[in-house]
Structures are given as structure tokens and as C-alpha cells.
Amino acid sequence: MLRLGRAAAGCRALAAPHPRGAGGHSKRSSSGRKEILINVHGGESSGIAEILMTRAHARNSLGKVLVNELFRALESLRCDERIRVVVFKSEVKGVFCAGADLKERAQMNDTEVGHFVHRLRSLMDEIAALPMPTIAAIEGYALGGGLELALACDLRIAASSAKMGLIETTRGLLPGAGGTQRLPRCIGIGLAKELIFTGRQVDGQQALSLGLVNHTVPQNDEGDAAYQRALILAKEILPQVDIASGMAIEGMCYAQNIPTRDRQEGMAAFREKRPPQFIGE
């Protein structure tokens, strides 16, 4: 059994994800449509959840609404022990995620840009910290923040026609949501520098040769070949995953932390608004 013990801090008693909605009550897109949906593939007993990006008019670019809805989707899945694999996919033909919403960002001042980029970075960390395996099914373009989202997943499947790249340098920017850290860990420092410095895009076959994706598949007439391969992989993983055991291990580790003097010092320092003085006890 693959026993997963990645952090699931902040778990609350949450309702099960609705088969086609991420829940929550914050502002929706200007069209009134949800930009992120959760689909439990094959019913709640299947163990596979899909996070679907549906922002067609903006090519799934990472705007405020989509990012907020992604956070809520992750929260709803994090503590659901019935979900054992999560697949990220696009419902928009020809694109996985086009990266940052630069039109929206142009309306922000410098302070707002800084806060939003920090929020994007936190979003990718939340994806990476999900306690169950995650798979990105990449059809079409995964650029900038879109590739950073895929890199935050454990596994990546790409159609051969997909296009991937950290293209920020071609816009006078730098990768700001984990790309400079996760890409080198995935393909090595030298190749990562080359792709970042040039802003070059690679297709699915090139991505496979670089080690950027786990598998590449020829695109089919329906345009969902990567998703279909991701489902096969998810079903292979299912019998090996034991999240309940991982959560139990996490609980035991946390229980050991509760009586420590360092935990008490950390809480006291927070209340007193001062730096903590840890002693290793």
C-alpha cells in the first residue's frame, strides 16, 4: 500500500464535493458561471475526483475568480477520505491553462500585483500539499502559470500536440508561482535555465524526452487523449493508495508535538506578537 502522509493542516468538517460544483459563496465570474467544477468520476465510490477548468472566454487564465474557486475546490477535497486520486483537466478545447490573466493584472497596482502573485504561489503549494496523488492531463497549451500548475501536480500526462513553457521572460516577467523551483527539480537545473531564459515552448514528445511529463499520447478526435490516459493511470494508482493510514500517521505525529515546550512557546509568541525562542524541546 502507498501510504500518504502529506500535510493536511487546517482540515475542517466539510461537506462532500458535489459531483459538478466546487461549492462556496464567493463572487462568481462576470458571466455568472463557475470557472472550476469538481466531478467525482464514476460516482463517489470510485475514489477519483476531477478538477475541471471551464473559463473558456479567457483560455483558463488564472484570474481572481478562477483562483478563488480553485482554493475552495482544494479545500473540499483535502479532507475527503473517499477521494484517493485527483485529476486536473480542462473543459476548454485546445488549452489546459494559458497562465496569468494579464488583462486583469494590468488593472492592478504594484501592491495588488505582489499580493496576487503571492496568492498564486500559495495556490500551487496547496496543490502540491494535497494528501492524495494528483495528475495533470495536459491538452493544448500549458503556459506560464498553467505549466506551474501542472508542475505542482505529482504526475503529468500530455497529448503529443500539447505546448508547454514558462514564457514569462518573453513578456518581461519572471515565473512567480513556483516555476523556478519545481522545473529544475523536474528536469534538472541546466535544462530548466534554458527553458526559462528563452521562454521556449515544447510539445508533448519533447516534454517527455526532457522528463517534464510522465507520458505523452497521440491526440484523438475528441481532444481528450491525455485525460483518457490520466484516468488509466489513476485507476492503476487507486489500489495502492491508503490515505486513511497516512492521515493516522499525521495525527500521531501531531499528538507528539502537542505537549512540547516549543509548541507552547510558539503559541505564546503568537499571542504576544514577538519572535519565538525555540529550545528544541
PDB file of C-alpha atoms in Angstrom:
ATOM      1  CA  MET A   1       0.000   0.000   0.000  1.00  0.00           C
ATOM      2  CA  LEU A   2       1.145   3.534  -0.761  1.00  0.00           C
ATOM      3  CA  ARG A   3       0.567   5.379   2.491  1.00  0.00           C
ATOM      4  CA  LEU A   4       0.367   9.124   2.040  1.00  0.00           C
ATOM      5  CA  GLY A   5       1.145  11.462   4.886  1.00  0.00           C
ATOM      6  CA  ARG A   6       1.496  14.862   3.259  1.00  0.00           C
ATOM      7  CA  ALA A   7       0.224  17.762   5.335  1.00  0.00           C
ATOM      8  CA  ALA A   8      -3.498  18.257   5.525  1.00  0.00           C
ATOM      9  CA  ALA A   9      -3.398  21.038   8.097  1.00  0.00           C
ATOM     10  CA  GLY A  10      -6.487  23.119   8.552  1.00  0.00           C
ATOM     11  CA  CYS A  11      -8.908  20.309   7.723  1.00  0.00           C
ATOM     12  CA  ARG A  12     -12.408  21.045   8.886  1.00  0.00           C
ATOM     13  CA  ALA A  13     -15.618  19.057   8.815  1.00  0.00           C
ATOM     14  CA  LEU A  14     -16.560  19.609   5.186  1.00  0.00           C
ATOM     15  CA  ALA A  15     -19.480  18.508   3.075  1.00  0.00           C
ATOM     16  CA  ALA A  16     -18.655  16.018   0.364  1.00  0.00           C
ATOM     17  CA  PRO A  17     -17.903  17.645  -3.006  1.00  0.00           C
ATOM     18  CA  HIS A  18     -20.930  17.962  -5.220  1.00  0.00           C
ATOM     19  CA  PRO A  19     -20.484  15.945  -8.407  1.00  0.00           C
ATOM     20  CA  ARG A  20     -20.368  19.065 -10.593  1.00  0.00           C
ATOM     21  CA  GLY A  21     -19.605  22.037  -8.386  1.00  0.00           C
ATOM     22  CA  ALA A  22     -16.849  23.348  -6.135  1.00  0.00           C
ATOM     23  CA  GLY A  23     -19.221  24.897  -3.609  1.00  0.00           C
ATOM     24  CA  GLY A  24     -18.665  28.112  -1.690  1.00  0.00           C
ATOM     25  CA  HIS A  25     -20.343  31.515  -1.842  1.00  0.00           C
ATOM     26  CA  SER A  26     -17.736  33.991  -3.092  1.00  0.00           C
ATOM     27  CA  LYS A  27     -18.072  36.112  -6.192  1.00  0.00           C
ATOM     28  CA  ARG A  28     -18.508  34.291  -9.489  1.00  0.00           C
ATOM     29  CA  SER A  29     -17.214  35.322 -12.902  1.00  0.00           C
ATOM     30  CA  SER A  30     -18.893  38.186 -14.749  1.00  0.00           C
ATOM     31  CA  SER A  31     -20.778  35.608 -16.807  1.00  0.00           C
ATOM     32  CA  GLY A  32     -22.212  34.074 -13.622  1.00  0.00           C
ATOM     33  CA  ARG A  33     -20.730  30.681 -14.489  1.00  0.00           C
ATOM     34  CA  LYS A  34     -18.466  28.626 -12.293  1.00  0.00           C
ATOM     35  CA  GLU A  35     -14.899  28.586 -13.549  1.00  0.00           C
ATOM     36  CA  ILE A  36     -13.899  25.491 -11.539  1.00  0.00           C
ATOM     37  CA  LEU A  37     -16.026  22.357 -11.208  1.00  0.00           C
ATOM     38  CA  ILE A  38     -15.442  19.139  -9.287  1.00  0.00           C
ATOM     39  CA  ASN A  39     -16.535  15.915 -10.919  1.00  0.00           C
ATOM     40  CA  VAL A  40     -16.356  12.641  -8.993  1.00  0.00           C
ATOM     41  CA  HIS A  41     -15.572  10.239 -11.813  1.00  0.00           C
ATOM     42  CA  GLY A  42     -17.872   7.224 -11.871  1.00  0.00           C
ATOM     43  CA  GLY A  43     -19.635   8.170  -8.637  1.00  0.00           C
ATOM     44  CA  GLU A  44     -18.431   8.778  -5.091  1.00  0.00           C
ATOM     45  CA  SER A  45     -17.214   5.205  -4.636  1.00  0.00           C
ATOM     46  CA  SER A  46     -14.710   5.462  -7.495  1.00  0.00           C
ATOM     47  CA  GLY A  47     -12.084   7.361  -5.494  1.00  0.00           C
ATOM     48  CA  ILE A  48     -11.184   9.619  -8.462  1.00  0.00           C
ATOM     49  CA  ALA A  49     -12.055  13.317  -8.423  1.00  0.00           C
ATOM     50  CA  GLU A  50     -11.573  15.661 -11.355  1.00  0.00           C
ATOM     51  CA  ILE A  51     -10.936  19.380 -11.029  1.00  0.00           C
ATOM     52  CA  LEU A  52     -12.282  20.892 -14.229  1.00  0.00           C
ATOM     53  CA  MET A  53     -11.211  24.326 -15.501  1.00  0.00           C
ATOM     54  CA  THR A  54     -14.031  25.905 -17.531  1.00  0.00           C
ATOM     55  CA  ARG A  55     -13.012  29.537 -18.151  1.00  0.00           C
ATOM     56  CA  ALA A  56     -13.406  29.330 -21.917  1.00  0.00           C
ATOM     57  CA  HIS A  57     -13.508  33.060 -22.728  1.00  0.00           C
ATOM     58  CA  ALA A  58     -10.077  33.578 -21.159  1.00  0.00           C
ATOM     59  CA  ARG A  59      -8.451  30.235 -22.012  1.00  0.00           C
ATOM     60  CA  ASN A  60      -8.474  29.183 -18.337  1.00  0.00           C
ATOM     61  CA  SER A  61      -6.137  32.039 -17.452  1.00  0.00           C
ATOM     62  CA  LEU A  62      -5.527  32.459 -13.728  1.00  0.00           C
ATOM     63  CA  GLY A  63      -7.780  35.340 -12.781  1.00  0.00           C
ATOM     64  CA  LYS A  64      -9.082  36.176  -9.333  1.00  0.00           C
ATOM     65  CA  VAL A  65     -12.329  34.217  -9.628  1.00  0.00           C
ATOM     66  CA  LEU A  66     -10.711  31.069 -11.017  1.00  0.00           C
ATOM     67  CA  VAL A  67      -8.010  31.171  -8.352  1.00  0.00           C
ATOM     68  CA  ASN A  68     -10.562  31.639  -5.547  1.00  0.00           C
ATOM     69  CA  GLU A  69     -12.644  28.755  -6.857  1.00  0.00           C
ATOM     70  CA  LEU A  70      -9.548  26.541  -7.117  1.00  0.00           C
ATOM     71  CA  PHE A  71      -8.724  27.232  -3.471  1.00  0.00           C
ATOM     72  CA  ARG A  72     -12.242  26.201  -2.463  1.00  0.00           C
ATOM     73  CA  ALA A  73     -12.099  23.074  -4.609  1.00  0.00           C
ATOM     74  CA  LEU A  74      -8.833  22.028  -2.968  1.00  0.00           C
ATOM     75  CA  GLU A  75     -10.288  22.664   0.479  1.00  0.00           C
ATOM     76  CA  SER A  76     -13.297  20.493  -0.263  1.00  0.00           C
ATOM     77  CA  LEU A  77     -11.147  17.603  -1.473  1.00  0.00           C
ATOM     78  CA  ARG A  78      -8.290  17.763   1.027  1.00  0.00           C
ATOM     79  CA  CYS A  79     -10.098  16.080   3.883  1.00  0.00           C
ATOM     80  CA  ASP A  80     -12.397  13.788   1.919  1.00  0.00           C
ATOM     81  CA  GLU A  81     -11.015  10.323   2.619  1.00  0.00           C
ATOM     82  CA  ARG A  82     -13.124   8.819  -0.170  1.00  0.00           C
ATOM     83  CA  ILE A  83     -11.033  10.687  -2.765  1.00  0.00           C
ATOM     84  CA  ARG A  84      -7.764   8.881  -3.461  1.00  0.00           C
ATOM     85  CA  VAL A  85      -6.601  10.445  -6.746  1.00  0.00           C
ATOM     86  CA  VAL A  86      -7.256  13.918  -8.210  1.00  0.00           C
ATOM     87  CA  VAL A  87      -7.037  14.671 -11.940  1.00  0.00           C
ATOM     88  CA  PHE A  88      -6.722  18.266 -13.167  1.00  0.00           C
ATOM     89  CA  LYS A  89      -8.163  18.798 -16.630  1.00  0.00           C
ATOM     90  CA  SER A  90      -9.516  21.492 -18.881  1.00  0.00           C
ATOM     91  CA  GLU A  91     -13.022  21.643 -20.279  1.00  0.00           C
ATOM     92  CA  VAL A  92     -11.799  24.205 -22.842  1.00  0.00           C
ATOM     93  CA  LYS A  93     -10.724  22.689 -26.142  1.00  0.00           C
ATOM     94  CA  GLY A  94      -7.109  23.281 -27.111  1.00  0.00           C
ATOM     95  CA  VAL A  95      -5.870  24.709 -23.815  1.00  0.00           C
ATOM     96  CA  PHE A  96      -5.008  23.389 -20.363  1.00  0.00           C
ATOM     97  CA  CYS A  97      -4.283  26.773 -18.783  1.00  0.00           C
ATOM     98  CA  ALA A  98      -2.916  29.841 -20.565  1.00  0.00           C
ATOM     99  CA  GLY A  99      -1.227  31.219 -17.432  1.00  0.00           C
ATOM    100  CA  ALA A 100      -1.774  34.564 -15.740  1.00  0.00           C
ATOM    101  CA  ASP A 101      -4.692  36.771 -16.726  1.00  0.00           C
ATOM    102  CA  LEU A 102      -2.565  39.679 -17.922  1.00  0.00           C
ATOM    103  CA  LYS A 103      -5.600  41.808 -18.823  1.00  0.00           C
ATOM    104  CA  GLU A 104      -6.814  41.557 -15.257  1.00  0.00           C
ATOM    105  CA  ARG A 105      -3.328  42.125 -13.894  1.00  0.00           C
ATOM    106  CA  ALA A 106      -2.933  45.309 -15.947  1.00  0.00           C
ATOM    107  CA  GLN A 107      -5.703  46.817 -13.814  1.00  0.00           C
ATOM    108  CA  MET A 108      -3.794  46.153 -10.575  1.00  0.00           C
ATOM    109  CA  ASN A 109      -1.336  48.488  -8.885  1.00  0.00           C
ATOM    110  CA  ASP A 110       2.097  47.221  -7.838  1.00  0.00           C
ATOM    111  CA  THR A 111       0.970  46.273  -4.338  1.00  0.00           C
ATOM    112  CA  GLU A 112      -2.012  44.342  -5.653  1.00  0.00           C
ATOM    113  CA  VAL A 113       0.196  42.503  -8.154  1.00  0.00           C
ATOM    114  CA  GLY A 114       2.539  41.458  -5.342  1.00  0.00           C
ATOM    115  CA  HIS A 115      -0.335  40.172  -3.215  1.00  0.00           C
ATOM    116  CA  PHE A 116      -1.894  38.277  -6.110  1.00  0.00           C
ATOM    117  CA  VAL A 117       1.369  36.616  -7.176  1.00  0.00           C
ATOM    118  CA  HIS A 118       1.870  35.533  -3.559  1.00  0.00           C
ATOM    119  CA  ARG A 119      -1.632  34.060  -3.628  1.00  0.00           C
ATOM    120  CA  LEU A 120      -0.807  32.185  -6.839  1.00  0.00           C
ATOM    121  CA  ARG A 121       2.307  30.787  -5.195  1.00  0.00           C
ATOM    122  CA  SER A 122       0.226  29.683  -2.218  1.00  0.00           C
ATOM    123  CA  LEU A 123      -2.259  28.029  -4.576  1.00  0.00           C
ATOM    124  CA  MET A 124       0.465  25.928  -6.195  1.00  0.00           C
ATOM    125  CA  ASP A 125       1.756  24.968  -2.747  1.00  0.00           C
ATOM    126  CA  GLU A 126      -1.765  23.868  -1.792  1.00  0.00           C
ATOM    127  CA  ILE A 127      -1.946  21.655  -4.885  1.00  0.00           C
ATOM    128  CA  ALA A 128       1.461  20.154  -4.092  1.00  0.00           C
ATOM    129  CA  ALA A 129       0.372  19.517  -0.494  1.00  0.00           C
ATOM    130  CA  LEU A 130      -2.811  17.598  -1.294  1.00  0.00           C
ATOM    131  CA  PRO A 131      -2.612  14.294   0.600  1.00  0.00           C
ATOM    132  CA  MET A 132      -3.610  12.204  -2.432  1.00  0.00           C
ATOM    133  CA  PRO A 133      -1.742  11.777  -5.748  1.00  0.00           C
ATOM    134  CA  THR A 134      -2.512  14.423  -8.369  1.00  0.00           C
ATOM    135  CA  ILE A 135      -2.329  14.120 -12.159  1.00  0.00           C
ATOM    136  CA  ALA A 136      -2.362  16.960 -14.695  1.00  0.00           C
ATOM    137  CA  ALA A 137      -3.962  15.964 -18.015  1.00  0.00           C
ATOM    138  CA  ILE A 138      -2.456  18.459 -20.460  1.00  0.00           C
ATOM    139  CA  GLU A 139      -4.284  19.010 -23.738  1.00  0.00           C
ATOM    140  CA  GLY A 140      -3.232  22.068 -25.724  1.00  0.00           C
ATOM    141  CA  TYR A 141      -1.413  24.992 -24.136  1.00  0.00           C
ATOM    142  CA  ALA A 142       0.029  24.978 -20.600  1.00  0.00           C
ATOM    143  CA  LEU A 143       1.961  28.221 -20.428  1.00  0.00           C
ATOM    144  CA  GLY A 144       3.434  30.269 -17.606  1.00  0.00           C
ATOM    145  CA  GLY A 145       1.253  29.762 -14.556  1.00  0.00           C
ATOM    146  CA  GLY A 146      -0.528  26.975 -16.400  1.00  0.00           C
ATOM    147  CA  LEU A 147       2.674  24.946 -16.540  1.00  0.00           C
ATOM    148  CA  GLU A 148       3.403  25.906 -12.929  1.00  0.00           C
ATOM    149  CA  LEU A 149       0.025  24.411 -12.009  1.00  0.00           C
ATOM    150  CA  ALA A 150       0.933  21.191 -13.830  1.00  0.00           C
ATOM    151  CA  LEU A 151       4.348  21.141 -12.143  1.00  0.00           C
ATOM    152  CA  ALA A 152       2.635  21.348  -8.745  1.00  0.00           C
ATOM    153  CA  CYS A 153       0.913  18.045  -9.551  1.00  0.00           C
ATOM    154  CA  ASP A 154       2.649  14.767  -8.804  1.00  0.00           C
ATOM    155  CA  LEU A 155       2.294  13.404 -12.340  1.00  0.00           C
ATOM    156  CA  ARG A 156       1.780  14.918 -15.786  1.00  0.00           C
ATOM    157  CA  ILE A 157       0.280  13.350 -18.915  1.00  0.00           C
ATOM    158  CA  ALA A 158       0.439  15.348 -22.160  1.00  0.00           C
ATOM    159  CA  ALA A 159      -1.035  14.960 -25.588  1.00  0.00           C
ATOM    160  CA  SER A 160       1.673  14.968 -28.248  1.00  0.00           C
ATOM    161  CA  SER A 161       0.210  18.203 -29.624  1.00  0.00           C
ATOM    162  CA  ALA A 162       0.319  19.998 -26.264  1.00  0.00           C
ATOM    163  CA  LYS A 163       2.504  23.088 -25.895  1.00  0.00           C
ATOM    164  CA  MET A 164       4.251  23.787 -22.599  1.00  0.00           C
ATOM    165  CA  GLY A 165       6.588  26.533 -21.455  1.00  0.00           C
ATOM    166  CA  LEU A 166       7.467  29.102 -18.834  1.00  0.00           C
ATOM    167  CA  ILE A 167       7.118  32.016 -21.236  1.00  0.00           C
ATOM    168  CA  GLU A 168       7.259  34.840 -18.681  1.00  0.00           C
ATOM    169  CA  THR A 169      10.608  36.188 -19.927  1.00  0.00           C
ATOM    170  CA  THR A 170       9.012  36.896 -23.322  1.00  0.00           C
ATOM    171  CA  ARG A 171       6.627  39.272 -21.500  1.00  0.00           C
ATOM    172  CA  GLY A 172       9.268  40.999 -19.390  1.00  0.00           C
ATOM    173  CA  LEU A 173       8.329  38.881 -16.371  1.00  0.00           C
ATOM    174  CA  LEU A 174       9.704  36.008 -14.336  1.00  0.00           C
ATOM    175  CA  PRO A 175       7.967  32.798 -13.250  1.00  0.00           C
ATOM    176  CA  GLY A 176       6.395  33.694  -9.926  1.00  0.00           C
ATOM    177  CA  ALA A 177       4.307  30.708  -8.838  1.00  0.00           C
ATOM    178  CA  GLY A 178       6.951  28.083  -8.191  1.00  0.00           C
ATOM    179  CA  GLY A 179       8.264  27.503 -11.712  1.00  0.00           C
ATOM    180  CA  THR A 180      11.855  28.439 -10.882  1.00  0.00           C
ATOM    181  CA  GLN A 181      11.833  25.832  -8.105  1.00  0.00           C
ATOM    182  CA  ARG A 182       9.741  22.965  -9.466  1.00  0.00           C
ATOM    183  CA  LEU A 183      11.006  22.921 -13.055  1.00  0.00           C
ATOM    184  CA  PRO A 184      14.681  22.343 -12.060  1.00  0.00           C
ATOM    185  CA  ARG A 185      13.591  19.590  -9.685  1.00  0.00           C
ATOM    186  CA  CYS A 186      11.731  18.002 -12.574  1.00  0.00           C
ATOM    187  CA  ILE A 187      14.195  18.255 -15.485  1.00  0.00           C
ATOM    188  CA  GLY A 188      17.460  19.454 -13.931  1.00  0.00           C
ATOM    189  CA  ILE A 189      18.974  22.899 -13.408  1.00  0.00           C
ATOM    190  CA  GLY A 190      20.646  23.324 -16.794  1.00  0.00           C
ATOM    191  CA  LEU A 191      17.617  22.479 -18.911  1.00  0.00           C
ATOM    192  CA  ALA A 192      15.324  24.473 -16.634  1.00  0.00           C
ATOM    193  CA  LYS A 193      17.514  27.554 -17.008  1.00  0.00           C
ATOM    194  CA  GLU A 194      17.454  27.166 -20.778  1.00  0.00           C
ATOM    195  CA  LEU A 195      13.668  26.931 -20.954  1.00  0.00           C
ATOM    196  CA  ILE A 196      13.168  29.841 -18.542  1.00  0.00           C
ATOM    197  CA  PHE A 197      15.798  32.122 -20.114  1.00  0.00           C
ATOM    198  CA  THR A 198      14.479  31.560 -23.647  1.00  0.00           C
ATOM    199  CA  GLY A 199      10.771  31.255 -22.867  1.00  0.00           C
ATOM    200  CA  ARG A 200      10.756  28.341 -25.298  1.00  0.00           C
ATOM    201  CA  GLN A 201       7.686  26.161 -25.730  1.00  0.00           C
ATOM    202  CA  VAL A 202       7.966  22.383 -26.118  1.00  0.00           C
ATOM    203  CA  ASP A 203       5.449  19.891 -27.421  1.00  0.00           C
ATOM    204  CA  GLY A 204       4.363  16.691 -25.698  1.00  0.00           C
ATOM    205  CA  GLN A 205       7.052  14.497 -27.230  1.00  0.00           C
ATOM    206  CA  GLN A 206       9.820  16.971 -26.403  1.00  0.00           C
ATOM    207  CA  ALA A 207       8.442  17.297 -22.873  1.00  0.00           C
ATOM    208  CA  LEU A 208       8.653  13.530 -22.467  1.00  0.00           C
ATOM    209  CA  SER A 209      12.272  13.445 -23.636  1.00  0.00           C
ATOM    210  CA  LEU A 210      13.118  16.211 -21.151  1.00  0.00           C
ATOM    211  CA  GLY A 211      11.398  14.397 -18.282  1.00  0.00           C
ATOM    212  CA  LEU A 212       8.832  17.171 -17.936  1.00  0.00           C
ATOM    213  CA  VAL A 213       5.916  14.737 -18.328  1.00  0.00           C
ATOM    214  CA  ASN A 214       5.494  11.092 -17.372  1.00  0.00           C
ATOM    215  CA  HIS A 215       3.689  10.039 -20.548  1.00  0.00           C
ATOM    216  CA  THR A 216       2.725  11.513 -23.890  1.00  0.00           C
ATOM    217  CA  VAL A 217      -0.062  10.189 -26.112  1.00  0.00           C
ATOM    218  CA  PRO A 218      -1.212  10.973 -29.659  1.00  0.00           C
ATOM    219  CA  GLN A 219      -4.189  13.312 -29.608  1.00  0.00           C
ATOM    220  CA  ASN A 220      -7.534  11.758 -30.539  1.00  0.00           C
ATOM    221  CA  ASP A 221     -10.509  13.178 -32.434  1.00  0.00           C
ATOM    222  CA  GLU A 222     -12.259  14.105 -29.193  1.00  0.00           C
ATOM    223  CA  GLY A 223      -9.255  16.109 -27.984  1.00  0.00           C
ATOM    224  CA  ASP A 224      -9.051  14.308 -24.631  1.00  0.00           C
ATOM    225  CA  ALA A 225      -6.300  11.725 -25.138  1.00  0.00           C
ATOM    226  CA  ALA A 226      -4.233  12.952 -22.189  1.00  0.00           C
ATOM    227  CA  TYR A 227      -7.289  12.826 -19.946  1.00  0.00           C
ATOM    228  CA  GLN A 228      -8.109   9.273 -21.009  1.00  0.00           C
ATOM    229  CA  ARG A 229      -4.514   8.196 -20.277  1.00  0.00           C
ATOM    230  CA  ALA A 230      -4.650  10.029 -16.944  1.00  0.00           C
ATOM    231  CA  LEU A 231      -7.767   8.052 -15.998  1.00  0.00           C
ATOM    232  CA  ILE A 232      -5.994   4.779 -16.774  1.00  0.00           C
ATOM    233  CA  LEU A 233      -3.085   5.856 -14.591  1.00  0.00           C
ATOM    234  CA  ALA A 234      -5.419   6.973 -11.796  1.00  0.00           C
ATOM    235  CA  LYS A 235      -7.113   3.572 -11.788  1.00  0.00           C
ATOM    236  CA  GLU A 236      -3.689   1.899 -11.580  1.00  0.00           C
ATOM    237  CA  ILE A 237      -2.842   4.034  -8.559  1.00  0.00           C
ATOM    238  CA  LEU A 238      -6.121   3.511  -6.689  1.00  0.00           C
ATOM    239  CA  PRO A 239      -5.358   0.072  -5.175  1.00  0.00           C
ATOM    240  CA  GLN A 240      -2.018   1.320  -3.855  1.00  0.00           C
ATOM    241  CA  VAL A 241      -3.262   4.405  -2.037  1.00  0.00           C
ATOM    242  CA  ASP A 242      -4.101   4.326   1.660  1.00  0.00           C
ATOM    243  CA  ILE A 243      -4.823   7.907   2.663  1.00  0.00           C
ATOM    244  CA  ALA A 244      -6.519   6.927   5.907  1.00  0.00           C
ATOM    245  CA  SER A 245      -3.270   5.406   7.157  1.00  0.00           C
ATOM    246  CA  GLY A 246      -1.358   8.492   6.113  1.00  0.00           C
ATOM    247  CA  MET A 247      -3.805  10.721   7.976  1.00  0.00           C
ATOM    248  CA  ALA A 248      -3.488   8.482  11.038  1.00  0.00           C
ATOM    249  CA  ILE A 249       0.305   8.821  10.924  1.00  0.00           C
ATOM    250  CA  GLU A 250      -0.062  12.588  10.643  1.00  0.00           C
ATOM    251  CA  GLY A 251      -2.364  12.555  13.675  1.00  0.00           C
ATOM    252  CA  MET A 252       0.138  10.572  15.732  1.00  0.00           C
ATOM    253  CA  CYS A 253       2.940  12.950  14.781  1.00  0.00           C
ATOM    254  CA  TYR A 254       0.847  15.973  15.717  1.00  0.00           C
ATOM    255  CA  ALA A 255      -0.085  14.367  19.025  1.00  0.00           C
ATOM    256  CA  GLN A 256       3.611  14.082  19.857  1.00  0.00           C
ATOM    257  CA  ASN A 257       4.001  17.805  19.188  1.00  0.00           C
ATOM    258  CA  ILE A 258       1.168  18.931  21.480  1.00  0.00           C
ATOM    259  CA  PRO A 259       2.939  18.625  24.874  1.00  0.00           C
ATOM    260  CA  THR A 260       6.271  20.113  23.704  1.00  0.00           C
ATOM    261  CA  ARG A 261       7.665  23.289  25.213  1.00  0.00           C
ATOM    262  CA  ASP A 262       8.404  24.612  21.719  1.00  0.00           C
ATOM    263  CA  ARG A 263       4.723  24.385  20.758  1.00  0.00           C
ATOM    264  CA  GLN A 264       3.756  26.256  23.918  1.00  0.00           C
ATOM    265  CA  GLU A 265       6.432  28.867  23.203  1.00  0.00           C
ATOM    266  CA  GLY A 266       5.223  29.265  19.620  1.00  0.00           C
ATOM    267  CA  MET A 267       1.650  29.893  20.754  1.00  0.00           C
ATOM    268  CA  ALA A 268       2.796  32.324  23.457  1.00  0.00           C
ATOM    269  CA  ALA A 269       4.949  34.213  20.956  1.00  0.00           C
ATOM    270  CA  PHE A 270       1.994  34.497  18.578  1.00  0.00           C
ATOM    271  CA  ARG A 271      -0.235  35.905  21.321  1.00  0.00           C
ATOM    272  CA  GLU A 272       2.452  38.319  22.467  1.00  0.00           C
ATOM    273  CA  LYS A 273       3.417  39.332  18.902  1.00  0.00           C
ATOM    274  CA  ARG A 274       7.103  38.527  19.317  1.00  0.00           C
ATOM    275  CA  PRO A 275       9.569  36.139  17.656  1.00  0.00           C
ATOM    276  CA  PRO A 276       9.527  32.671  19.271  1.00  0.00           C
ATOM    277  CA  GLN A 277      12.561  31.377  21.156  1.00  0.00           C
ATOM    278  CA  PHE A 278      12.649  27.658  20.428  1.00  0.00           C
ATOM    279  CA  ILE A 279      14.879  25.354  22.503  1.00  0.00           C
ATOM    280  CA  GLY A 280      14.324  22.049  20.731  1.00  0.00           C
ATOM    281  CA  GLU A 281      12.158  20.538  23.469  1.00  0.00           C
TER     282      GLU A 281
END
